[in-house]
Amino acid sequence: KAGVTQTPRYLIKTRGQQVTLSCSPISGHRSVSWYQQTPGQGLQFLFEYFSETQRNKGNFPGRFSGRQFSNSRSEMNVSTLELGDSALYLCASSPGQALKGYTFGSGTRLTVV
Amino acid sequence: DAKTTQPTSMDCAEGRAANLPCNHSTISGNEYVYWYRQIHSQGPQYIIHGLKNNETNEMASLIITEDRKSSTLILPHATLRDTAVYYCIVRANQGGKLIFGQGTELSVKP
């Protein structure tokens, strides 16, 4: 059974640019969540999508956005990149109620220069 | 803010049991205790969860006190591959975000 797939694994962008990260959840999973991990702030929740609808949102500026497609794949977009956006971005999927917990991908390492 | 308190770091000898404590004194009646771990440069991995009864699976055991204000994750025979940051999280079980604290950095030593 394939796990959660995130692409790309590594990315280098310049300040002011925008970036799109992709997440393919486990087959059959309808919920996708996104997290940002930095050394200073740790793991922080960005947003969660379920059946193409945003169900929860964290405390991040509007430059961070996401969407989910009908096949449950999700993308997150960060516009007008800042140096502080450098982080590991993690995607997690679950069937919906997450009774058994979320399955995380290996993440996308974004470096903003 | 995270609703749990964990020690920053712990050491454990290989082959011995690792007991990782977690305090969650403000836990609500409908909140579960979840444990995840994160091995360096990988995504967090679900370990176990429980409501009020002790739980065991192939990875670990979870002991929750009767008042539910604290819990202990037990890795019965720690190996070097169990070296990771362990996160204790409380969450109501209707979906939604995981609030991660700083976790406990467990070092398993030969």
GROMACS .gro file of C-alpha atoms in nm:
model
  223
    1LYS     CA    1   0.000   0.000   0.000
    2ALA     CA    2   0.159   0.325  -0.111
    3GLY     CA    3   0.215   0.585   0.158
    4VAL     CA    4   0.168   0.959   0.147
    5THR     CA    5   0.370   1.104  -0.141
    6GLN     CA    6   0.498   1.459  -0.137
    7THR     CA    7   0.665   1.630  -0.427
    8PRO     CA    8   0.916   1.772  -0.472
    9ARG     CA    9   1.140   1.655  -0.187
   10TYR     CA   10   1.363   1.961  -0.203
   11LEU     CA   11   1.307   2.307  -0.341
   12ILE     CA   12   1.508   2.629  -0.348
   13LYS     CA   13   1.326   2.952  -0.421
   14THR     CA   14   1.409   3.321  -0.417
   15ARG     CA   15   1.240   3.577  -0.192
   16GLY     CA   16   0.929   3.715  -0.354
   17GLN     CA   17   0.860   3.410  -0.566
   18GLN     CA   18   0.573   3.171  -0.514
   19VAL     CA   19   0.578   2.796  -0.473
   20THR     CA   20   0.334   2.507  -0.503
   21LEU     CA   21   0.380   2.184  -0.314
   22SER     CA   22   0.193   1.864  -0.388
   23CYS     CA   23   0.062   1.583  -0.169
   24SER     CA   24  -0.094   1.254  -0.277
   25PRO     CA   25  -0.266   1.085   0.017
   26ILE     CA   26  -0.304   0.715   0.079
   27SER     CA   27  -0.564   0.567  -0.153
   28GLY     CA   28  -0.907   0.599   0.004
   29HIS     CA   29  -0.806   0.871   0.247
   30ARG     CA   30  -1.023   1.180   0.214
   31SER     CA   31  -0.857   1.410   0.468
   32VAL     CA   32  -0.531   1.589   0.399
   33SER     CA   33  -0.356   1.819   0.646
   34TRP     CA   34  -0.051   2.037   0.605
   35TYR     CA   35   0.209   2.127   0.867
   36GLN     CA   36   0.514   2.351   0.872
   37GLN     CA   37   0.818   2.248   1.074
   38THR     CA   38   1.096   2.489   1.164
   39PRO     CA   39   1.370   2.462   1.428
   40GLY     CA   40   1.232   2.761   1.616
   41GLN     CA   41   0.857   2.697   1.606
   42GLY     CA   42   0.843   2.320   1.578
   43LEU     CA   43   0.550   2.156   1.403
   44GLN     CA   44   0.265   2.394   1.329
   45PHE     CA   45  -0.069   2.320   1.169
   46LEU     CA   46  -0.144   2.502   0.845
   47PHE     CA   47  -0.480   2.367   0.725
   48GLU     CA   48  -0.687   2.056   0.671
   49TYR     CA   49  -0.900   1.959   0.375
   50PHE     CA   50  -1.174   1.698   0.365
   51SER     CA   51  -1.367   1.616   0.050
   52GLU     CA   52  -1.235   1.928  -0.125
   53THR     CA   53  -1.342   2.161   0.158
   54GLN     CA   54  -1.116   2.335   0.403
   55ARG     CA   55  -1.218   2.201   0.743
   56ASN     CA   56  -0.965   2.367   0.970
   57LYS     CA   57  -0.714   2.646   0.938
   58GLY     CA   58  -0.412   2.742   1.146
   59ASN     CA   59  -0.273   3.084   1.226
   60PHE     CA   60  -0.077   3.156   0.913
   61PRO     CA   61  -0.099   3.463   0.688
   62GLY     CA   62  -0.308   3.460   0.374
   63ARG     CA   63   0.004   3.401   0.166
   64PHE     CA   64  -0.040   3.037   0.259
   65SER     CA   65  -0.325   2.868   0.077
   66GLY     CA   66  -0.427   2.523  -0.025
   67ARG     CA   67  -0.678   2.320  -0.213
   68GLN     CA   68  -0.789   1.964  -0.254
   69PHE     CA   69  -0.898   1.796  -0.573
   70SER     CA   70  -1.173   1.542  -0.629
   71ASN     CA   71  -0.919   1.258  -0.618
   72SER     CA   72  -0.812   1.384  -0.269
   73ARG     CA   73  -0.474   1.502  -0.389
   74SER     CA   74  -0.385   1.834  -0.233
   75GLU     CA   75  -0.164   2.128  -0.312
   76MET     CA   76  -0.046   2.411  -0.097
   77ASN     CA   77   0.075   2.741  -0.232
   78VAL     CA   78   0.290   3.006  -0.070
   79SER     CA   79   0.304   3.341  -0.245
   80THR     CA   80   0.555   3.621  -0.200
   81LEU     CA   81   0.805   3.397  -0.027
   82GLU     CA   82   0.998   3.527   0.273
   83LEU     CA   83   1.320   3.394   0.421
   84GLY     CA   84   1.121   3.277   0.724
   85ASP     CA   85   0.917   3.044   0.506
   86SER     CA   86   1.217   2.814   0.484
   87ALA     CA   87   1.094   2.496   0.648
   88LEU     CA   88   1.000   2.134   0.612
   89TYR     CA   89   0.640   2.115   0.489
   90LEU     CA   90   0.463   1.797   0.586
   91CYS     CA   91   0.143   1.651   0.456
   92ALA     CA   92  -0.067   1.401   0.649
   93SER     CA   93  -0.365   1.196   0.539
   94SER     CA   94  -0.638   1.005   0.716
   95PRO     CA   95  -0.962   0.833   0.620
   96GLY     CA   96  -1.159   1.117   0.776
   97GLN     CA   97  -1.215   1.068   1.144
   98ALA     CA   98  -0.847   0.990   1.203
   99LEU     CA   99  -0.930   0.739   1.474
  100LYS     CA  100  -0.613   0.552   1.390
  101GLY     CA  101  -0.406   0.863   1.356
  102TYR     CA  102  -0.265   1.046   1.062
  103THR     CA  103  -0.008   0.909   0.817
  104PHE     CA  104   0.257   1.163   0.731
  105GLY     CA  105   0.464   1.198   0.419
  106SER     CA  106   0.839   1.260   0.424
  107GLY     CA  107   0.790   1.627   0.353
  108THR     CA  108   0.916   1.892   0.115
  109ARG     CA  109   1.222   2.085   0.229
  110LEU     CA  110   1.180   2.444   0.110
  111THR     CA  111   1.472   2.683   0.123
  112VAL     CA  112   1.412   3.050   0.047
  113VAL     CA  113   1.721   3.250  -0.043
  114ASP     CA  114  -0.058   2.605   2.266
  115ALA     CA  115   0.015   2.241   2.330
  116LYS     CA  116  -0.189   2.093   2.614
  117THR     CA  117   0.084   1.851   2.718
  118THR     CA  118   0.413   1.869   2.906
  119GLN     CA  119   0.699   1.632   2.837
  120PRO     CA  120   1.063   1.614   2.945
  121THR     CA  121   1.296   1.763   2.688
  122SER     CA  122   1.521   1.462   2.660
  123MET     CA  123   1.576   1.110   2.791
  124ASP     CA  124   1.835   0.837   2.750
  125CYS     CA  125   1.771   0.465   2.742
  126ALA     CA  126   2.001   0.164   2.715
  127GLU     CA  127   1.947  -0.061   2.417
  128GLY     CA  128   1.730  -0.360   2.508
  129ARG     CA  129   1.581  -0.193   2.813
  130ALA     CA  130   1.231  -0.051   2.842
  131ALA     CA  131   1.190   0.316   2.760
  132ASN     CA  132   0.924   0.491   2.967
  133LEU     CA  133   0.824   0.831   2.833
  134PRO     CA  134   0.600   1.040   3.059
  135CYS     CA  135   0.348   1.302   2.957
  136ASN     CA  136   0.138   1.538   3.167
  137HIS     CA  137  -0.200   1.654   3.035
  138SER     CA  138  -0.373   1.789   3.343
  139THR     CA  139  -0.633   1.991   3.147
  140ILE     CA  140  -0.750   1.704   2.929
  141SER     CA  141  -1.123   1.703   2.856
  142GLY     CA  142  -1.350   1.403   2.880
  143ASN     CA  143  -1.377   1.360   2.505
  144GLU     CA  144  -1.006   1.399   2.431
  145TYR     CA  145  -0.781   1.112   2.342
  146VAL     CA  146  -0.409   1.084   2.413
  147TYR     CA  147  -0.206   1.025   2.097
  148TRP     CA  148   0.162   0.948   2.062
  149TYR     CA  149   0.368   1.012   1.753
  150ARG     CA  150   0.740   0.995   1.695
  151GLN     CA  151   0.964   1.164   1.443
  152ILE     CA  152   1.289   1.014   1.335
  153HIS     CA  153   1.534   1.270   1.202
  154SER     CA  154   1.434   1.421   0.867
  155GLN     CA  155   1.123   1.204   0.833
  156GLY     CA  156   0.755   1.279   0.886
  157PRO     CA  157   0.598   1.197   1.224
  158GLN     CA  158   0.483   0.839   1.268
  159TYR     CA  159   0.168   0.740   1.457
  160ILE     CA  160   0.243   0.505   1.748
  161ILE     CA  161  -0.065   0.456   1.963
  162HIS     CA  162  -0.362   0.633   2.116
  163GLY     CA  163  -0.605   0.581   2.402
  164LEU     CA  164  -0.896   0.735   2.588
  165LYS     CA  165  -0.887   0.597   2.941
  166ASN     CA  166  -0.790   0.231   2.922
  167ASN     CA  167  -0.438   0.107   2.880
  168GLU     CA  168  -0.356   0.017   2.523
  169THR     CA  169  -0.096  -0.206   2.359
  170ASN     CA  170   0.001  -0.264   2.001
  171GLU     CA  171   0.300  -0.404   1.817
  172MET     CA  172   0.501  -0.088   1.874
  173ALA     CA  173   0.431   0.019   2.229
  174SER     CA  174   0.207   0.029   2.535
  175LEU     CA  175   0.019   0.330   2.663
  176ILE     CA  176  -0.060   0.361   3.031
  177ILE     CA  177  -0.310   0.633   3.124
  178THR     CA  178  -0.365   0.722   3.489
  179GLU     CA  179  -0.711   0.682   3.633
  180ASP     CA  180  -0.764   1.058   3.656
  181ARG     CA  181  -0.636   1.086   3.295
  182LYS     CA  182  -0.405   1.372   3.388
  183SER     CA  183  -0.092   1.191   3.280
  184SER     CA  184   0.022   0.898   3.070
  185THR     CA  185   0.332   0.695   2.994
  186LEU     CA  186   0.442   0.552   2.663
  187ILE     CA  187   0.640   0.231   2.705
  188LEU     CA  188   0.873   0.090   2.443
  189PRO     CA  189   0.936  -0.254   2.596
  190HIS     CA  190   1.274  -0.333   2.436
  191ALA     CA  191   1.424  -0.017   2.294
  192THR     CA  192   1.655  -0.045   1.993
  193LEU     CA  193   1.885   0.210   1.834
  194ARG     CA  194   1.618   0.266   1.569
  195ASP     CA  195   1.383   0.398   1.838
  196THR     CA  196   1.601   0.707   1.875
  197ALA     CA  197   1.359   0.987   1.783
  198VAL     CA  198   1.154   1.277   1.914
  199TYR     CA  199   0.836   1.150   2.077
  200TYR     CA  200   0.527   1.370   2.084
  201CYS     CA  201   0.233   1.333   2.320
  202ILE     CA  202  -0.084   1.502   2.191
  203VAL     CA  203  -0.436   1.531   2.329
  204ARG     CA  204  -0.714   1.572   2.080
  205ALA     CA  205  -1.087   1.523   2.050
  206ASN     CA  206  -1.156   1.251   1.801
  207GLN     CA  207  -1.370   1.424   1.545
  208GLY     CA  208  -1.085   1.519   1.319
  209GLY     CA  209  -0.892   1.842   1.309
  210LYS     CA  210  -0.548   1.961   1.383
  211LEU     CA  211  -0.274   1.804   1.587
  212ILE     CA  212  -0.106   2.049   1.822
  213PHE     CA  213   0.252   1.941   1.866
  214GLY     CA  214   0.458   2.048   2.164
  215GLN     CA  215   0.836   2.024   2.178
  216GLY     CA  216   0.830   1.651   2.248
  217THR     CA  217   1.087   1.430   2.421
  218GLU     CA  218   1.411   1.353   2.241
  219LEU     CA  219   1.482   0.989   2.323
  220SER     CA  220   1.837   0.865   2.270
  221VAL     CA  221   1.882   0.490   2.278
  222LYS     CA  222   2.244   0.406   2.352
  223PRO     CA  223   2.433   0.080   2.297
   0.00000   0.00000   0.00000
